[in-house]
Amino acid sequence: MPTIVTHAAVPLCLGLGLGARVIPPRLLFAGMALAMLPDADVLAFKFGIAYGNIFGHRGFTHSLLFAFVVPLICVLVGRRWFGAGLMRCWLFLTVSLLSHSLLDSITTGGKGVGWLWPWSDERFFAPWQVIKVAPFALSRYDTPYGHQVIISELLWVWLPGVVIMTWLWWRRR
Ligand SMILES: [Zn+2]
């Protein structure tokens, strides 16, 4: 995974770029939460579930099915709360959640993502990997490798995110 907060960068930059009239604050926060949600599966390690298991890390919570169904449930339950139309909420939340496994698939390590669960247990990577995979232990961030991880996330996620955000903001001025 990229660092968990880096996953939130995608909905954050998109939402701020589109502005609060298109993406109201509650929808923005829900998008950020959903972008980070798939990595709740690291809890599986605590229960002794292996990485390669579909219920392990980067398994079913990183699947396409999860990325389409969970936003749907959120929209149906919280549609009044988000303050925007159903379709727009679903689209924003789906893009937010889907961005998680896409970013994971371009990291340089770990196992690939289980996009096709429940139809297949296969793990997938994108054709190219550019983001250095983040360590699980926070203590490892203060090492030369940890610094490389932070730099690669700034370069491949935050920088393009800020560029897109600025472009979106500039367009609606
Ligand atoms: Zn992940």
Tab-separated table of C-alpha atoms and ligand atoms in Angstrom:
chain	number	residue	atom	x	y	z
A	1	MET	CA	0.000	0.000	0.000
A	2	PRO	CA	0.958	3.589	-0.271
A	3	THR	CA	0.763	5.192	3.176
A	4	ILE	CA	-2.845	5.232	4.407
A	5	VAL	CA	-3.136	9.055	4.401
A	6	THR	CA	-1.877	9.147	0.818
A	7	HIS	CA	-4.928	7.128	-0.251
A	8	ALA	CA	-7.104	9.989	1.019
A	9	ALA	CA	-5.273	12.387	-1.333
A	10	VAL	CA	-7.295	11.271	-4.365
A	11	PRO	CA	-10.792	12.236	-3.082
A	12	LEU	CA	-9.331	15.214	-1.207
A	13	CYS	CA	-7.750	16.789	-4.308
A	14	LEU	CA	-10.702	15.855	-6.518
A	15	GLY	CA	-13.278	17.175	-4.038
A	16	LEU	CA	-11.461	20.433	-3.292
A	17	GLY	CA	-10.830	20.945	-7.006
A	18	LEU	CA	-14.505	20.446	-7.908
A	19	GLY	CA	-15.595	22.672	-5.030
A	20	ALA	CA	-18.103	22.320	-2.182
A	21	ARG	CA	-21.114	22.961	-4.436
A	22	VAL	CA	-20.357	19.813	-6.434
A	23	ILE	CA	-18.802	17.756	-3.627
A	24	PRO	CA	-20.250	18.891	-0.267
A	25	PRO	CA	-17.956	18.490	2.777
A	26	ARG	CA	-19.734	15.391	4.143
A	27	LEU	CA	-19.433	13.646	0.793
A	28	LEU	CA	-15.769	14.648	0.644
A	29	PHE	CA	-15.084	13.150	4.088
A	30	ALA	CA	-16.978	9.974	3.196
A	31	GLY	CA	-14.852	9.679	0.027
A	32	MET	CA	-11.653	10.067	2.047
A	33	ALA	CA	-12.817	7.429	4.539
A	34	LEU	CA	-13.723	4.994	1.742
A	35	ALA	CA	-10.370	5.578	0.029
A	36	MET	CA	-8.634	4.366	3.196
A	37	LEU	CA	-11.150	1.651	4.138
A	38	PRO	CA	-9.692	-1.305	2.140
A	39	ASP	CA	-6.578	-1.355	4.328
A	40	ALA	CA	-8.707	-2.211	7.371
A	41	ASP	CA	-7.889	-5.706	6.085
A	42	VAL	CA	-4.433	-5.526	7.720
A	43	LEU	CA	-6.379	-6.577	10.832
A	44	ALA	CA	-6.448	-10.005	9.183
A	45	PHE	CA	-2.769	-10.392	10.108
A	46	LYS	CA	-3.782	-10.157	13.777
A	47	PHE	CA	-6.136	-13.091	13.260
A	48	GLY	CA	-3.391	-15.143	11.632
A	49	ILE	CA	-4.864	-14.928	8.119
A	50	ALA	CA	-2.097	-15.152	5.502
A	51	TYR	CA	-1.383	-12.275	3.093
A	52	GLY	CA	-2.143	-14.479	0.096
A	53	ASN	CA	-5.554	-15.500	1.456
A	54	ILE	CA	-8.480	-13.695	-0.179
A	55	PHE	CA	-9.539	-12.556	3.325
A	56	GLY	CA	-5.973	-11.361	3.928
A	57	HIS	CA	-4.365	-8.029	2.983
A	58	ARG	CA	-5.209	-6.743	-0.545
A	59	GLY	CA	-7.864	-9.436	-0.853
A	60	PHE	CA	-11.624	-8.949	-1.137
A	61	THR	CA	-11.643	-5.382	0.274
A	62	HIS	CA	-9.539	-4.428	-2.763
A	63	SER	CA	-11.883	-6.083	-5.291
A	64	LEU	CA	-13.893	-4.320	-7.982
A	65	LEU	CA	-17.077	-5.759	-6.488
A	66	PHE	CA	-16.304	-4.183	-3.094
A	67	ALA	CA	-15.550	-0.857	-4.840
A	68	PHE	CA	-18.968	-0.825	-6.527
A	69	VAL	CA	-21.175	-2.289	-3.797
A	70	VAL	CA	-19.908	-0.478	-0.676
A	71	PRO	CA	-20.480	3.029	-2.164
A	72	LEU	CA	-23.939	1.886	-3.257
A	73	ILE	CA	-24.808	0.871	0.313
A	74	CYS	CA	-23.359	4.147	1.676
A	75	VAL	CA	-25.457	6.177	-0.782
A	76	LEU	CA	-28.656	4.264	-0.036
A	77	VAL	CA	-28.162	4.628	3.721
A	78	GLY	CA	-26.828	8.189	3.834
A	79	ARG	CA	-28.292	9.911	0.755
A	80	ARG	CA	-29.945	12.743	2.739
A	81	TRP	CA	-26.858	13.258	4.823
A	82	PHE	CA	-24.418	13.751	1.906
A	83	GLY	CA	-26.293	16.744	0.469
A	84	ALA	CA	-25.874	15.802	-3.204
A	85	GLY	CA	-27.704	13.708	-5.813
A	86	LEU	CA	-27.611	9.907	-5.663
A	87	MET	CA	-25.666	9.434	-8.891
A	88	ARG	CA	-23.051	12.035	-8.036
A	89	CYS	CA	-22.565	10.571	-4.528
A	90	TRP	CA	-22.221	7.050	-5.872
A	91	LEU	CA	-19.803	8.126	-8.591
A	92	PHE	CA	-17.589	10.118	-6.241
A	93	LEU	CA	-17.517	7.364	-3.611
A	94	THR	CA	-16.823	4.675	-6.217
A	95	VAL	CA	-13.956	6.643	-7.754
A	96	SER	CA	-12.580	7.242	-4.233
A	97	LEU	CA	-12.730	3.583	-3.248
A	98	LEU	CA	-11.523	2.303	-6.615
A	99	SER	CA	-8.526	4.647	-6.504
A	100	HIS	CA	-7.262	2.645	-3.519
A	101	SER	CA	-6.652	-0.631	-5.344
A	102	LEU	CA	-5.403	1.217	-8.431
A	103	LEU	CA	-2.721	2.935	-6.342
A	104	ASP	CA	-1.867	-0.348	-4.619
A	105	SER	CA	-1.456	-2.000	-8.019
A	106	ILE	CA	1.294	0.447	-8.990
A	107	THR	CA	3.367	-0.116	-5.847
A	108	THR	CA	6.688	-1.902	-6.043
A	109	GLY	CA	6.065	-4.637	-3.512
A	110	GLY	CA	3.748	-6.906	-1.593
A	111	LYS	CA	1.218	-9.055	-3.389
A	112	GLY	CA	-1.062	-7.727	-6.099
A	113	VAL	CA	-4.695	-6.779	-5.521
A	114	GLY	CA	-7.597	-9.243	-5.626
A	115	TRP	CA	-9.641	-7.299	-8.203
A	116	LEU	CA	-11.685	-10.244	-9.433
A	117	TRP	CA	-12.908	-11.673	-6.118
A	118	PRO	CA	-15.202	-13.669	-5.807
A	119	TRP	CA	-14.707	-14.939	-9.368
A	120	SER	CA	-10.962	-15.441	-9.010
A	121	ASP	CA	-8.406	-15.424	-6.179
A	122	GLU	CA	-5.681	-14.165	-8.517
A	123	ARG	CA	-3.738	-11.076	-7.458
A	124	PHE	CA	-3.039	-8.345	-10.002
A	125	PHE	CA	-0.523	-5.575	-10.574
A	126	ALA	CA	-0.720	-2.744	-13.122
A	127	PRO	CA	1.734	-3.050	-16.063
A	128	TRP	CA	4.118	-0.641	-14.304
A	129	GLN	CA	5.014	-0.063	-10.665
A	130	VAL	CA	6.296	3.331	-9.597
A	131	ILE	CA	5.252	3.916	-5.975
A	132	LYS	CA	7.586	2.417	-3.406
A	133	VAL	CA	5.550	0.099	-1.212
A	134	ALA	CA	4.959	1.472	2.279
A	135	PRO	CA	6.227	-0.437	5.314
A	136	PHE	CA	3.621	-1.720	7.778
A	137	ALA	CA	5.525	-0.509	10.860
A	138	LEU	CA	5.489	3.246	11.520
A	139	SER	CA	9.006	3.009	12.972
A	140	ARG	CA	10.342	2.067	9.512
A	141	TYR	CA	9.383	5.484	8.080
A	142	ASP	CA	12.366	7.038	9.789
A	143	THR	CA	14.863	5.039	7.728
A	144	PRO	CA	16.405	5.781	4.308
A	145	TYR	CA	13.834	3.449	2.718
A	146	GLY	CA	10.995	5.169	4.610
A	147	HIS	CA	12.124	8.515	3.224
A	148	GLN	CA	12.135	7.071	-0.313
A	149	VAL	CA	8.549	5.895	0.224
A	150	ILE	CA	7.436	9.373	1.279
A	151	ILE	CA	9.221	10.992	-1.677
A	152	SER	CA	7.729	8.542	-4.186
A	153	GLU	CA	4.220	9.151	-2.812
A	154	LEU	CA	4.711	12.922	-2.986
A	155	LEU	CA	5.903	12.570	-6.562
A	156	TRP	CA	3.362	10.077	-7.901
A	157	VAL	CA	0.236	10.867	-5.874
A	158	TRP	CA	0.294	14.243	-4.119
A	159	LEU	CA	1.961	16.222	-6.918
A	160	PRO	CA	-0.412	15.034	-9.707
A	161	GLY	CA	-3.297	15.405	-7.220
A	162	VAL	CA	-2.447	19.049	-6.510
A	163	VAL	CA	-1.965	19.745	-10.245
A	164	ILE	CA	-5.413	18.273	-11.051
A	165	MET	CA	-6.978	20.089	-8.089
A	166	THR	CA	-5.523	23.416	-9.255
A	167	TRP	CA	-6.657	22.790	-12.833
A	168	LEU	CA	-10.223	21.949	-11.697
A	169	TRP	CA	-10.298	25.001	-9.437
A	170	TRP	CA	-8.966	27.233	-12.230
A	171	ARG	CA	-11.603	25.934	-14.678
A	172	ARG	CA	-14.540	26.852	-12.449
A	173	ARG	CA	-13.329	30.339	-11.614
B	1	ZN	ZN	-4.467	-1.387	0.178
